[in-house]
PDB file of C-alpha atoms and ligand atoms in Angstrom:
ATOM      1  CA  MET A   1     -42.680 126.316 108.613  1.00 66.00           C
ATOM      2  CA  THR A   2     -45.487 129.159 108.502  1.00 56.00           C
ATOM      3  CA  GLU A   3     -49.028 128.602 109.669  1.00 58.00           C
ATOM      4  CA  GLN A   4     -50.314 127.663 106.252  1.00 72.00           C
ATOM      5  CA  GLY A   5     -48.338 124.457 106.197  1.00 89.00           C
ATOM      6  CA  TYR A   6     -46.730 122.864 103.401  1.00 96.00           C
ATOM      7  CA  ALA A   7     -46.607 124.294  99.972  1.00 96.00           C
ATOM      8  CA  LYS A   8     -49.000 122.990  97.394  1.00 96.00           C
ATOM      9  CA  PRO A   9     -46.834 120.862  95.453  1.00 97.00           C
ATOM     10  CA  ILE A  10     -45.653 118.863  98.645  1.00 98.00           C
ATOM     11  CA  ARG A  11     -49.381 118.486  99.647  1.00 98.00           C
ATOM     12  CA  LEU A  12     -50.566 117.217  96.219  1.00 98.00           C
ATOM     13  CA  LEU A  13     -47.329 114.925  96.171  1.00 98.00           C
ATOM     14  CA  HIS A  14     -48.004 113.648  99.663  1.00 98.00           C
ATOM     15  CA  SER A  15     -51.506 112.387  98.697  1.00 98.00           C
ATOM     16  CA  LEU A  16     -50.298 110.591  95.501  1.00 98.00           C
ATOM     17  CA  LEU A  17     -47.275 109.128  97.527  1.00 98.00           C
ATOM     18  CA  ALA A  18     -49.645 108.046 100.531  1.00 98.00           C
ATOM     19  CA  LEU A  19     -52.099 106.475  98.189  1.00 98.00           C
ATOM     20  CA  CYS A  20     -49.526 104.740  96.059  1.00 98.00           C
ATOM     21  CA  MET A  21     -46.940 103.594  98.407  1.00 98.00           C
ATOM     22  CA  LEU A  22     -49.810 102.197 100.865  1.00 98.00           C
ATOM     23  CA  THR A  23     -51.268 100.187  97.860  1.00 98.00           C
ATOM     24  CA  GLN A  24     -47.887  99.200  97.034  1.00 98.00           C
ATOM     25  CA  LEU A  25     -46.811  97.664 100.347  1.00 97.00           C
ATOM     26  CA  ALA A  26     -50.211  95.695 100.363  1.00 97.00           C
ATOM     27  CA  VAL A  27     -49.673  94.296  96.678  1.00 98.00           C
ATOM     28  CA  GLY A  28     -46.172  93.386  97.554  1.00 97.00           C
ATOM     29  CA  GLU A  29     -47.187  91.330 100.571  1.00 95.00           C
ATOM     30  CA  LEU A  30     -49.930  89.780  98.705  1.00 96.00           C
ATOM     31  CA  MET A  31     -48.410  89.276  95.347  1.00 96.00           C
ATOM     32  CA  ASP A  32     -46.851  85.845  94.116  1.00 94.00           C
ATOM     33  CA  VAL A  33     -43.271  86.449  92.938  1.00 94.00           C
ATOM     34  CA  PRO A  34     -42.301  84.457  89.414  1.00 93.00           C
ATOM     35  CA  GLU A  35     -39.071  82.722  90.313  1.00 91.00           C
ATOM     36  CA  VAL A  36     -37.135  80.006  88.294  1.00 90.00           C
ATOM     37  CA  GLU A  37     -36.150  77.166  90.883  1.00 83.00           C
ATOM     38  CA  LYS A  38     -32.598  76.681  91.344  1.00 80.00           C
ATOM     39  CA  VAL A  39     -31.741  73.086  89.995  1.00 74.00           C
ATOM     40  CA  PRO A  40     -30.899  71.116  93.073  1.00 70.00           C
ATOM     41  CA  ALA A  41     -27.147  70.464  93.113  1.00 59.00           C
ATOM     42  CA  ALA A  42     -26.308  66.842  93.415  1.00 55.00           C
ATOM     43  CA  THR A  43     -23.956  67.341  96.283  1.00 51.00           C
ATOM     44  CA  GLY A  44     -23.006  70.227  98.312  1.00 50.00           C
ATOM     45  CA  ILE A  45     -24.918  72.952 100.294  1.00 51.00           C
ATOM     46  CA  SER A  46     -25.740  76.522  98.619  1.00 53.00           C
ATOM     47  CA  TRP A  47     -24.492  79.069 101.052  1.00 50.00           C
ATOM     48  CA  ILE A  48     -26.538  81.769  99.518  1.00 49.00           C
ATOM     49  CA  THR A  49     -30.205  82.186 101.059  1.00 50.00           C
ATOM     50  CA  PRO A  50     -32.911  83.172  98.704  1.00 51.00           C
ATOM     51  CA  ALA A  51     -34.819  86.549  99.327  1.00 52.00           C
ATOM     52  CA  TYR A  52     -37.211  85.302 102.008  1.00 48.00           C
ATOM     53  CA  ALA A  53     -40.157  86.709 100.350  1.00 49.00           C
ATOM     54  CA  HIS A  54     -39.817  84.567  97.369  1.00 49.00           C
ATOM     55  CA  GLU A  55     -39.871  81.138  99.156  1.00 48.00           C
ATOM     56  CA  GLY A  56     -42.918  78.953  98.808  1.00 46.00           C
ATOM     57  CA  HIS A  57     -44.800  81.528  96.740  1.00 50.00           C
ATOM     58  CA  HIS A  58     -44.776  79.466  93.383  1.00 54.00           C
ATOM     59  CA  HIS A  59     -44.918  75.977  92.129  1.00 57.00           C
ATOM     60  CA  ALA A  60     -42.357  76.268  89.396  1.00 65.00           C
ATOM     61  CA  ILE A  61     -40.554  73.029  88.016  1.00 77.00           C
ATOM     62  CA  PRO A  62     -36.641  73.463  88.871  1.00 77.00           C
ATOM     63  CA  GLY A  63     -34.962  75.038  85.988  1.00 78.00           C
ATOM     64  CA  MET A  64     -37.754  76.088  83.889  1.00 85.00           C
ATOM     65  CA  PRO A  65     -39.019  79.489  82.938  1.00 85.00           C
ATOM     66  CA  VAL A  66     -42.098  80.934  84.821  1.00 89.00           C
ATOM     67  CA  GLU A  67     -45.020  83.308  83.838  1.00 90.00           C
ATOM     68  CA  GLU A  68     -45.295  86.780  85.487  1.00 90.00           C
ATOM     69  CA  THR A  69     -48.032  87.050  87.748  1.00 93.00           C
ATOM     70  CA  LEU A  70     -50.528  90.042  87.626  1.00 96.00           C
ATOM     71  CA  GLY A  71     -49.748  91.032  91.323  1.00 96.00           C
ATOM     72  CA  PHE A  72     -46.000  91.167  90.186  1.00 97.00           C
ATOM     73  CA  GLU A  73     -46.903  93.228  87.106  1.00 97.00           C
ATOM     74  CA  VAL A  74     -48.779  95.704  89.207  1.00 98.00           C
ATOM     75  CA  HIS A  75     -45.973  95.605  91.534  1.00 98.00           C
ATOM     76  CA  GLN A  76     -43.675  96.686  88.968  1.00 97.00           C
ATOM     77  CA  PHE A  77     -45.799  99.362  87.537  1.00 97.00           C
ATOM     78  CA  LEU A  78     -46.765 100.936  90.820  1.00 98.00           C
ATOM     79  CA  GLY A  79     -43.009 100.719  91.962  1.00 98.00           C
ATOM     80  CA  LEU A  80     -41.851 102.845  89.071  1.00 97.00           C
ATOM     81  CA  THR A  81     -44.659 105.130  89.895  1.00 98.00           C
ATOM     82  CA  VAL A  82     -43.678 105.540  93.272  1.00 98.00           C
ATOM     83  CA  ALA A  83     -40.030 105.702  92.421  1.00 97.00           C
ATOM     84  CA  ALA A  84     -40.893 108.691  89.898  1.00 97.00           C
ATOM     85  CA  LEU A  85     -42.909 110.573  92.838  1.00 98.00           C
ATOM     86  CA  ILE A  86     -40.092 110.152  95.291  1.00 98.00           C
ATOM     87  CA  LEU A  87     -37.829 111.656  92.635  1.00 98.00           C
ATOM     88  CA  ILE A  88     -39.884 114.344  92.146  1.00 98.00           C
ATOM     89  CA  ARG A  89     -40.037 115.268  95.914  1.00 98.00           C
ATOM     90  CA  LEU A  90     -36.041 115.034  96.180  1.00 98.00           C
ATOM     91  CA  MET A  91     -36.122 117.557  93.327  1.00 98.00           C
ATOM     92  CA  LEU A  92     -38.503 119.657  95.276  1.00 98.00           C
ATOM     93  CA  ALA A  93     -36.153 119.408  98.333  1.00 98.00           C
ATOM     94  CA  MET A  94     -33.651 121.470  96.363  1.00 98.00           C
ATOM     95  CA  THR A  95     -36.249 124.368  96.367  1.00 98.00           C
ATOM     96  CA  SER A  96     -37.214 126.638  99.192  1.00 96.00           C
ATOM     97  CA  LEU A  97     -40.908 126.154  98.897  1.00 97.00           C
ATOM     98  CA  PRO A  98     -42.264 126.024 102.292  1.00 95.00           C
ATOM     99  CA  GLY A  99     -41.736 122.880 104.165  1.00 95.00           C
ATOM    100  CA  ALA A 100     -39.780 121.386 101.102  1.00 96.00           C
ATOM    101  CA  ASN A 101     -36.351 122.127 101.568  1.00 96.00           C
ATOM    102  CA  TRP A 102     -33.962 119.029 102.363  1.00 96.00           C
ATOM    103  CA  ARG A 103     -32.620 120.639 105.586  1.00 95.00           C
ATOM    104  CA  GLU A 104     -35.928 120.433 107.250  1.00 94.00           C
ATOM    105  CA  LEU A 105     -35.752 116.521 106.558  1.00 97.00           C
ATOM    106  CA  VAL A 106     -32.392 115.954 108.048  1.00 97.00           C
ATOM    107  CA  PRO A 107     -32.152 118.279 111.224  1.00 96.00           C
ATOM    108  CA  TRP A 108     -29.475 116.003 112.741  1.00 96.00           C
ATOM    109  CA  ALA A 109     -27.238 117.157 109.523  1.00 96.00           C
ATOM    110  CA  SER A 110     -26.273 120.537 110.995  1.00 96.00           C
ATOM    111  CA  ALA A 111     -25.183 121.643 114.628  1.00 97.00           C
ATOM    112  CA  ALA A 112     -28.123 123.895 115.130  1.00 96.00           C
ATOM    113  CA  GLY A 113     -30.606 121.127 114.198  1.00 96.00           C
ATOM    114  CA  ARG A 114     -28.814 118.484 116.470  1.00 96.00           C
ATOM    115  CA  LYS A 115     -29.238 121.211 119.253  1.00 97.00           C
ATOM    116  CA  GLN A 116     -32.841 121.749 118.572  1.00 96.00           C
ATOM    117  CA  LEU A 117     -33.418 117.868 118.383  1.00 96.00           C
ATOM    118  CA  GLY A 118     -31.664 117.517 121.686  1.00 97.00           C
ATOM    119  CA  GLU A 119     -33.783 119.966 123.429  1.00 97.00           C
ATOM    120  CA  GLU A 120     -37.143 118.828 121.689  1.00 97.00           C
ATOM    121  CA  ILE A 121     -36.427 115.175 123.177  1.00 97.00           C
ATOM    122  CA  LYS A 122     -35.237 116.537 126.456  1.00 97.00           C
ATOM    123  CA  THR A 123     -38.590 118.802 127.049  1.00 97.00           C
ATOM    124  CA  GLN A 124     -41.263 116.416 125.265  1.00 97.00           C
ATOM    125  CA  ILE A 125     -40.034 112.784 126.482  1.00 97.00           C
ATOM    126  CA  ALA A 126     -42.134 112.970 129.856  1.00 97.00           C
ATOM    127  CA  GLY A 127     -45.069 113.852 127.630  1.00 96.00           C
ATOM    128  CA  TRP A 128     -44.473 110.913 125.159  1.00 96.00           C
ATOM    129  CA  LYS A 129     -44.365 108.433 128.023  1.00 96.00           C
ATOM    130  CA  GLN A 130     -47.688 109.440 128.929  1.00 96.00           C
ATOM    131  CA  GLY A 131     -49.040 109.314 124.973  1.00 94.00           C
ATOM    132  CA  LYS A 132     -49.142 112.993 124.982  1.00 96.00           C
ATOM    133  CA  LEU A 133     -47.575 114.750 121.907  1.00 97.00           C
ATOM    134  CA  ALA A 134     -46.746 118.589 121.880  1.00 96.00           C
ATOM    135  CA  PRO A 135     -48.228 120.883 119.163  1.00 96.00           C
ATOM    136  CA  PRO A 136     -45.748 121.375 116.139  1.00 94.00           C
ATOM    137  CA  GLU A 137     -45.207 125.132 117.252  1.00 93.00           C
ATOM    138  CA  ASP A 138     -43.374 123.687 120.366  1.00 94.00           C
ATOM    139  CA  GLY A 139     -41.016 122.163 117.673  1.00 92.00           C
ATOM    140  CA  GLU A 140     -40.892 119.615 115.007  1.00 94.00           C
ATOM    141  CA  ALA A 141     -37.329 118.207 114.682  1.00 96.00           C
ATOM    142  CA  VAL A 142     -38.272 114.852 115.568  1.00 97.00           C
ATOM    143  CA  ALA A 143     -41.258 114.656 113.219  1.00 97.00           C
ATOM    144  CA  ARG A 144     -39.349 115.846 110.438  1.00 96.00           C
ATOM    145  CA  CYS A 145     -36.611 113.241 111.155  1.00 97.00           C
ATOM    146  CA  VAL A 146     -39.258 110.850 110.743  1.00 97.00           C
ATOM    147  CA  HIS A 147     -40.301 112.225 107.455  1.00 98.00           C
ATOM    148  CA  GLY A 148     -36.572 112.350 106.206  1.00 98.00           C
ATOM    149  CA  LEU A 149     -36.280 108.557 107.061  1.00 98.00           C
ATOM    150  CA  ILE A 150     -39.383 107.869 105.475  1.00 98.00           C
ATOM    151  CA  LEU A 151     -38.253 109.453 102.217  1.00 98.00           C
ATOM    152  CA  LEU A 152     -34.627 107.839 102.357  1.00 98.00           C
ATOM    153  CA  ALA A 153     -36.260 104.570 102.957  1.00 98.00           C
ATOM    154  CA  GLY A 154     -38.587 105.079 100.161  1.00 98.00           C
ATOM    155  CA  THR A 155     -35.369 106.239  97.804  1.00 98.00           C
ATOM    156  CA  VAL A 156     -33.341 103.051  98.837  1.00 98.00           C
ATOM    157  CA  ILE A 157     -36.474 101.025  97.812  1.00 98.00           C
ATOM    158  CA  GLY A 158     -36.845 102.844  94.671  1.00 98.00           C
ATOM    159  CA  ILE A 159     -33.337 102.384  93.507  1.00 98.00           C
ATOM    160  CA  THR A 160     -33.380  98.821  94.633  1.00 98.00           C
ATOM    161  CA  GLY A 161     -36.531  98.282  93.095  1.00 98.00           C
ATOM    162  CA  THR A 162     -35.393  99.837  89.778  1.00 97.00           C
ATOM    163  CA  ILE A 163     -32.357  97.278  89.691  1.00 98.00           C
ATOM    164  CA  LEU A 164     -34.720  94.389  90.165  1.00 98.00           C
ATOM    165  CA  PHE A 165     -36.896  95.728  87.377  1.00 97.00           C
ATOM    166  CA  PHE A 166     -34.110  95.246  84.780  1.00 97.00           C
ATOM    167  CA  GLY A 167     -32.425  92.512  86.599  1.00 97.00           C
ATOM    168  CA  TRP A 168     -35.149  90.020  87.835  1.00 96.00           C
ATOM    169  CA  SER A 169     -35.326  87.066  85.673  1.00 95.00           C
ATOM    170  CA  THR A 170     -38.179  84.624  84.840  1.00 93.00           C
ATOM    171  CA  THR A 171     -36.099  82.516  82.756  1.00 93.00           C
ATOM    172  CA  ALA A 172     -33.253  81.637  84.701  1.00 93.00           C
ATOM    173  CA  PRO A 173     -32.536  81.523  88.703  1.00 93.00           C
ATOM    174  CA  GLN A 174     -31.508  84.901  90.141  1.00 95.00           C
ATOM    175  CA  THR A 175     -27.582  85.696  90.158  1.00 96.00           C
ATOM    176  CA  ASP A 176     -26.302  86.199  93.729  1.00 96.00           C
ATOM    177  CA  ILE A 177     -26.172  89.785  93.423  1.00 98.00           C
ATOM    178  CA  ILE A 178     -29.981  90.047  92.346  1.00 98.00           C
ATOM    179  CA  GLU A 179     -30.912  88.035  95.450  1.00 97.00           C
ATOM    180  CA  LEU A 180     -28.699  90.318  97.630  1.00 98.00           C
ATOM    181  CA  VAL A 181     -30.574  93.401  96.042  1.00 98.00           C
ATOM    182  CA  ALA A 182     -33.823  91.627  96.573  1.00 98.00           C
ATOM    183  CA  SER A 183     -33.107  90.688 100.183  1.00 98.00           C
ATOM    184  CA  THR A 184     -31.986  94.574 100.885  1.00 98.00           C
ATOM    185  CA  HIS A 185     -35.212  95.769  99.068  1.00 98.00           C
ATOM    186  CA  GLU A 186     -37.367  93.669 101.378  1.00 97.00           C
ATOM    187  CA  VAL A 187     -35.316  94.533 104.672  1.00 98.00           C
ATOM    188  CA  ILE A 188     -35.781  98.048 104.130  1.00 98.00           C
ATOM    189  CA  VAL A 189     -39.424  97.655 103.254  1.00 98.00           C
ATOM    190  CA  GLY A 190     -40.056  96.318 106.783  1.00 98.00           C
ATOM    191  CA  GLY A 191     -38.211  99.284 108.100  1.00 98.00           C
ATOM    192  CA  LEU A 192     -40.339 101.587 106.108  1.00 98.00           C
ATOM    193  CA  GLU A 193     -43.523  99.866 107.248  1.00 98.00           C
ATOM    194  CA  ALA A 194     -42.349 100.650 111.022  1.00 98.00           C
ATOM    195  CA  LEU A 195     -41.895 104.227 110.177  1.00 98.00           C
ATOM    196  CA  LEU A 196     -45.169 104.620 108.270  1.00 98.00           C
ATOM    197  CA  GLY A 197     -46.767 102.783 111.140  1.00 98.00           C
ATOM    198  CA  ALA A 198     -45.254 105.368 113.831  1.00 97.00           C
ATOM    199  CA  HIS A 199     -46.056 108.318 111.284  1.00 98.00           C
ATOM    200  CA  VAL A 200     -49.728 107.359 110.956  1.00 98.00           C
ATOM    201  CA  LEU A 201     -49.882 106.537 114.646  1.00 97.00           C
ATOM    202  CA  ALA A 202     -48.586 110.375 115.437  1.00 97.00           C
ATOM    203  CA  VAL A 203     -51.022 111.863 112.864  1.00 97.00           C
ATOM    204  CA  VAL A 204     -53.971 109.975 114.727  1.00 97.00           C
ATOM    205  CA  MET A 205     -52.583 111.269 118.006  1.00 97.00           C
ATOM    206  CA  HIS A 206     -51.989 114.945 117.191  1.00 97.00           C
ATOM    207  CA  GLN A 207     -55.530 115.043 115.695  1.00 97.00           C
ATOM    208  CA  HIS A 208     -56.954 113.602 118.804  1.00 97.00           C
ATOM    209  CA  GLN A 209     -55.119 116.079 120.881  1.00 96.00           C
ATOM    210  CA  GLY A 210     -56.673 119.014 118.598  1.00 96.00           C
ATOM    211  CA  HIS A 211     -53.471 120.053 116.663  1.00 95.00           C
ATOM    212  CA  ASN A 212     -55.203 119.785 113.113  1.00 93.00           C
ATOM    213  CA  ILE A 213     -51.859 118.775 111.466  1.00 96.00           C
ATOM    214  CA  ILE A 214     -53.830 117.226 108.572  1.00 96.00           C
ATOM    215  CA  ALA A 215     -54.719 120.892 107.636  1.00 95.00           C
ATOM    216  CA  ARG A 216     -51.198 121.666 106.870  1.00 95.00           C
ATOM    217  CA  ILE A 217     -50.747 118.859 104.416  1.00 97.00           C
ATOM    218  CA  LYS A 218     -53.936 118.173 102.601  1.00 96.00           C
ATOM    219  CA  PRO A 219     -54.103 118.716  99.108  1.00 95.00           C
ATOM    220  CA  THR A 220     -57.238 120.861  98.971  1.00 89.00           C
ATOM    221  CA  ALA A 221     -56.240 123.927 101.246  1.00 69.00           C
TER     222      ALA A 221
HETATM  223  C1  HEM B 301     -53.044 107.393 106.008  1.00 52.18           C
HETATM  224  C2  HEM B 301     -51.581 107.627 105.644  1.00 52.18           C
HETATM  225  C3  HEM B 301     -51.172 108.997 105.924  1.00 52.18           C
HETATM  226  C4  HEM B 301     -51.616 110.116 106.699  1.00 52.18           C
HETATM  227  C5  HEM B 301     -52.679 110.471 107.370  1.00 52.18           C
HETATM  228  C6  HEM B 301     -50.572 111.158 106.709  1.00 52.18           C
HETATM  229  C7  HEM B 301     -50.543 112.462 107.287  1.00 52.18           C
HETATM  230  C8  HEM B 301     -49.641 113.277 107.109  1.00 52.18           C
HETATM  231  C9  HEM B 301     -49.464 114.700 107.982  1.00 52.18           C
HETATM  232  C10 HEM B 301     -50.689 115.344 108.639  1.00 52.18           C
HETATM  233  C11 HEM B 301     -48.201 115.231 107.640  1.00 52.18           C
HETATM  234  C12 HEM B 301     -48.134 116.914 108.012  1.00 52.18           C
HETATM  235  C13 HEM B 301     -47.378 116.553 109.364  1.00 52.18           C
HETATM  236  C14 HEM B 301     -47.074 118.074 110.007  1.00 52.18           C
HETATM  237  O1  HEM B 301     -47.727 118.692 110.550  1.00 52.18           O
HETATM  238  O2  HEM B 301     -45.777 118.217 110.000  1.00 52.18           O
HETATM  239  C15 HEM B 301     -47.433 114.300 106.640  1.00 52.18           C
HETATM  240  C16 HEM B 301     -46.327 114.701 106.410  1.00 52.18           C
HETATM  241  C17 HEM B 301     -45.635 113.705 105.499  1.00 52.18           C
HETATM  242  N1  HEM B 301     -45.827 112.393 105.413  1.00 52.18           N
HETATM  243 FE1  HEM B 301     -47.434 111.595 105.593  1.00 52.18          FE
HETATM  244  N2  HEM B 301     -49.432 110.647 106.089  1.00 52.18           N
HETATM  245  C18 HEM B 301     -49.712 109.345 105.392  1.00 52.18           C
HETATM  246  C19 HEM B 301     -48.941 108.456 104.758  1.00 52.18           C
HETATM  247  C20 HEM B 301     -47.739 109.004 104.317  1.00 52.18           C
HETATM  248  C21 HEM B 301     -46.944 107.888 103.472  1.00 52.18           C
HETATM  249  C22 HEM B 301     -47.364 106.580 102.743  1.00 52.18           C
HETATM  250  C23 HEM B 301     -45.887 108.437 103.311  1.00 52.18           C
HETATM  251  C24 HEM B 301     -44.629 107.696 102.414  1.00 52.18           C
HETATM  252  C25 HEM B 301     -44.111 108.728 101.504  1.00 52.18           C
HETATM  253  C26 HEM B 301     -45.853 109.802 104.091  1.00 52.18           C
HETATM  254  C27 HEM B 301     -45.011 110.640 104.163  1.00 52.18           C
HETATM  255  C28 HEM B 301     -44.793 112.014 104.537  1.00 52.18           C
HETATM  256  C29 HEM B 301     -43.854 113.026 104.519  1.00 52.18           C
HETATM  257  C30 HEM B 301     -42.489 112.735 103.688  1.00 52.18           C
HETATM  258  C31 HEM B 301     -44.212 114.219 104.885  1.00 52.18           C
HETATM  259  C32 HEM B 301     -43.488 115.535 105.125  1.00 52.18           C
HETATM  260  C33 HEM B 301     -43.989 116.245 104.056  1.00 52.18           C
HETATM  261  C34 HEM B 301     -43.024 116.190 103.096  1.00 52.18           C
HETATM  262  O3  HEM B 301     -41.715 116.524 103.493  1.00 52.18           O
HETATM  263  O4  HEM B 301     -43.080 115.577 101.757  1.00 52.18           O
HETATM  264  N3  HEM B 301     -46.812 109.919 104.621  1.00 52.18           N
HETATM  265  N4  HEM B 301     -48.401 113.309 106.611  1.00 52.18           N
END
């Protein structure tokens, strides 16, 4: 990547994505999920575990339709917005704008990228153990891997979320397949939160160590 950093569209998209995605994660943790309770079976045990975030969030009467909550509606609207932003980012990954191309996000997909990753880890690991990060000019393969994984996790969450947008029922208990999609959605959200935690921590450490990487991504440059 050049000294000027990321191309303008990537910078703008990053600000929008960061804002919408962090808000969406907070809304997702706080909202009540409207879900029709399964009518308890007279005998037998259900082997399908409902998606865990949906338990205990509502006080519906078993079998009766439920109303959508405001938090859930905001989550649906913001989710479709984030999915559209990620789709635009994936389309930009097909261009050669500075910092945009998909090859930069998956260095492990090529032999040269894997070599660079290996060398970077070997030379930088001692510093990481002491809380020191190398400046981007000494290699960015590891950071790009994290960016790629964030976008990959966002893509899976966007796809499962879109399926849930069309498939989630407020008038009948969820089908097993929708429960499975909802559980996948939530598990990947957990992974994304860990990746974003690492991403923001790395940014704070880089800034603290004088690398000024914010200048490469801020929308107003
Ligand atoms: C407080 C929140 C955040 C801050 C301060 C921040 C900061 C940064 C910085 C400084 C870079 C440039 C790294 C470099 O020099 O190579 C970057 C890149 C990136 N960030 Fe963030 N970020 C934040 C939140 C997010 C969120 C929520 C996402 C989720 C989509 C995200 C995804 C990315 C991606 C994918 C890149 C690489 C640029 C691209 O390929 O689009 N960041 N971020």
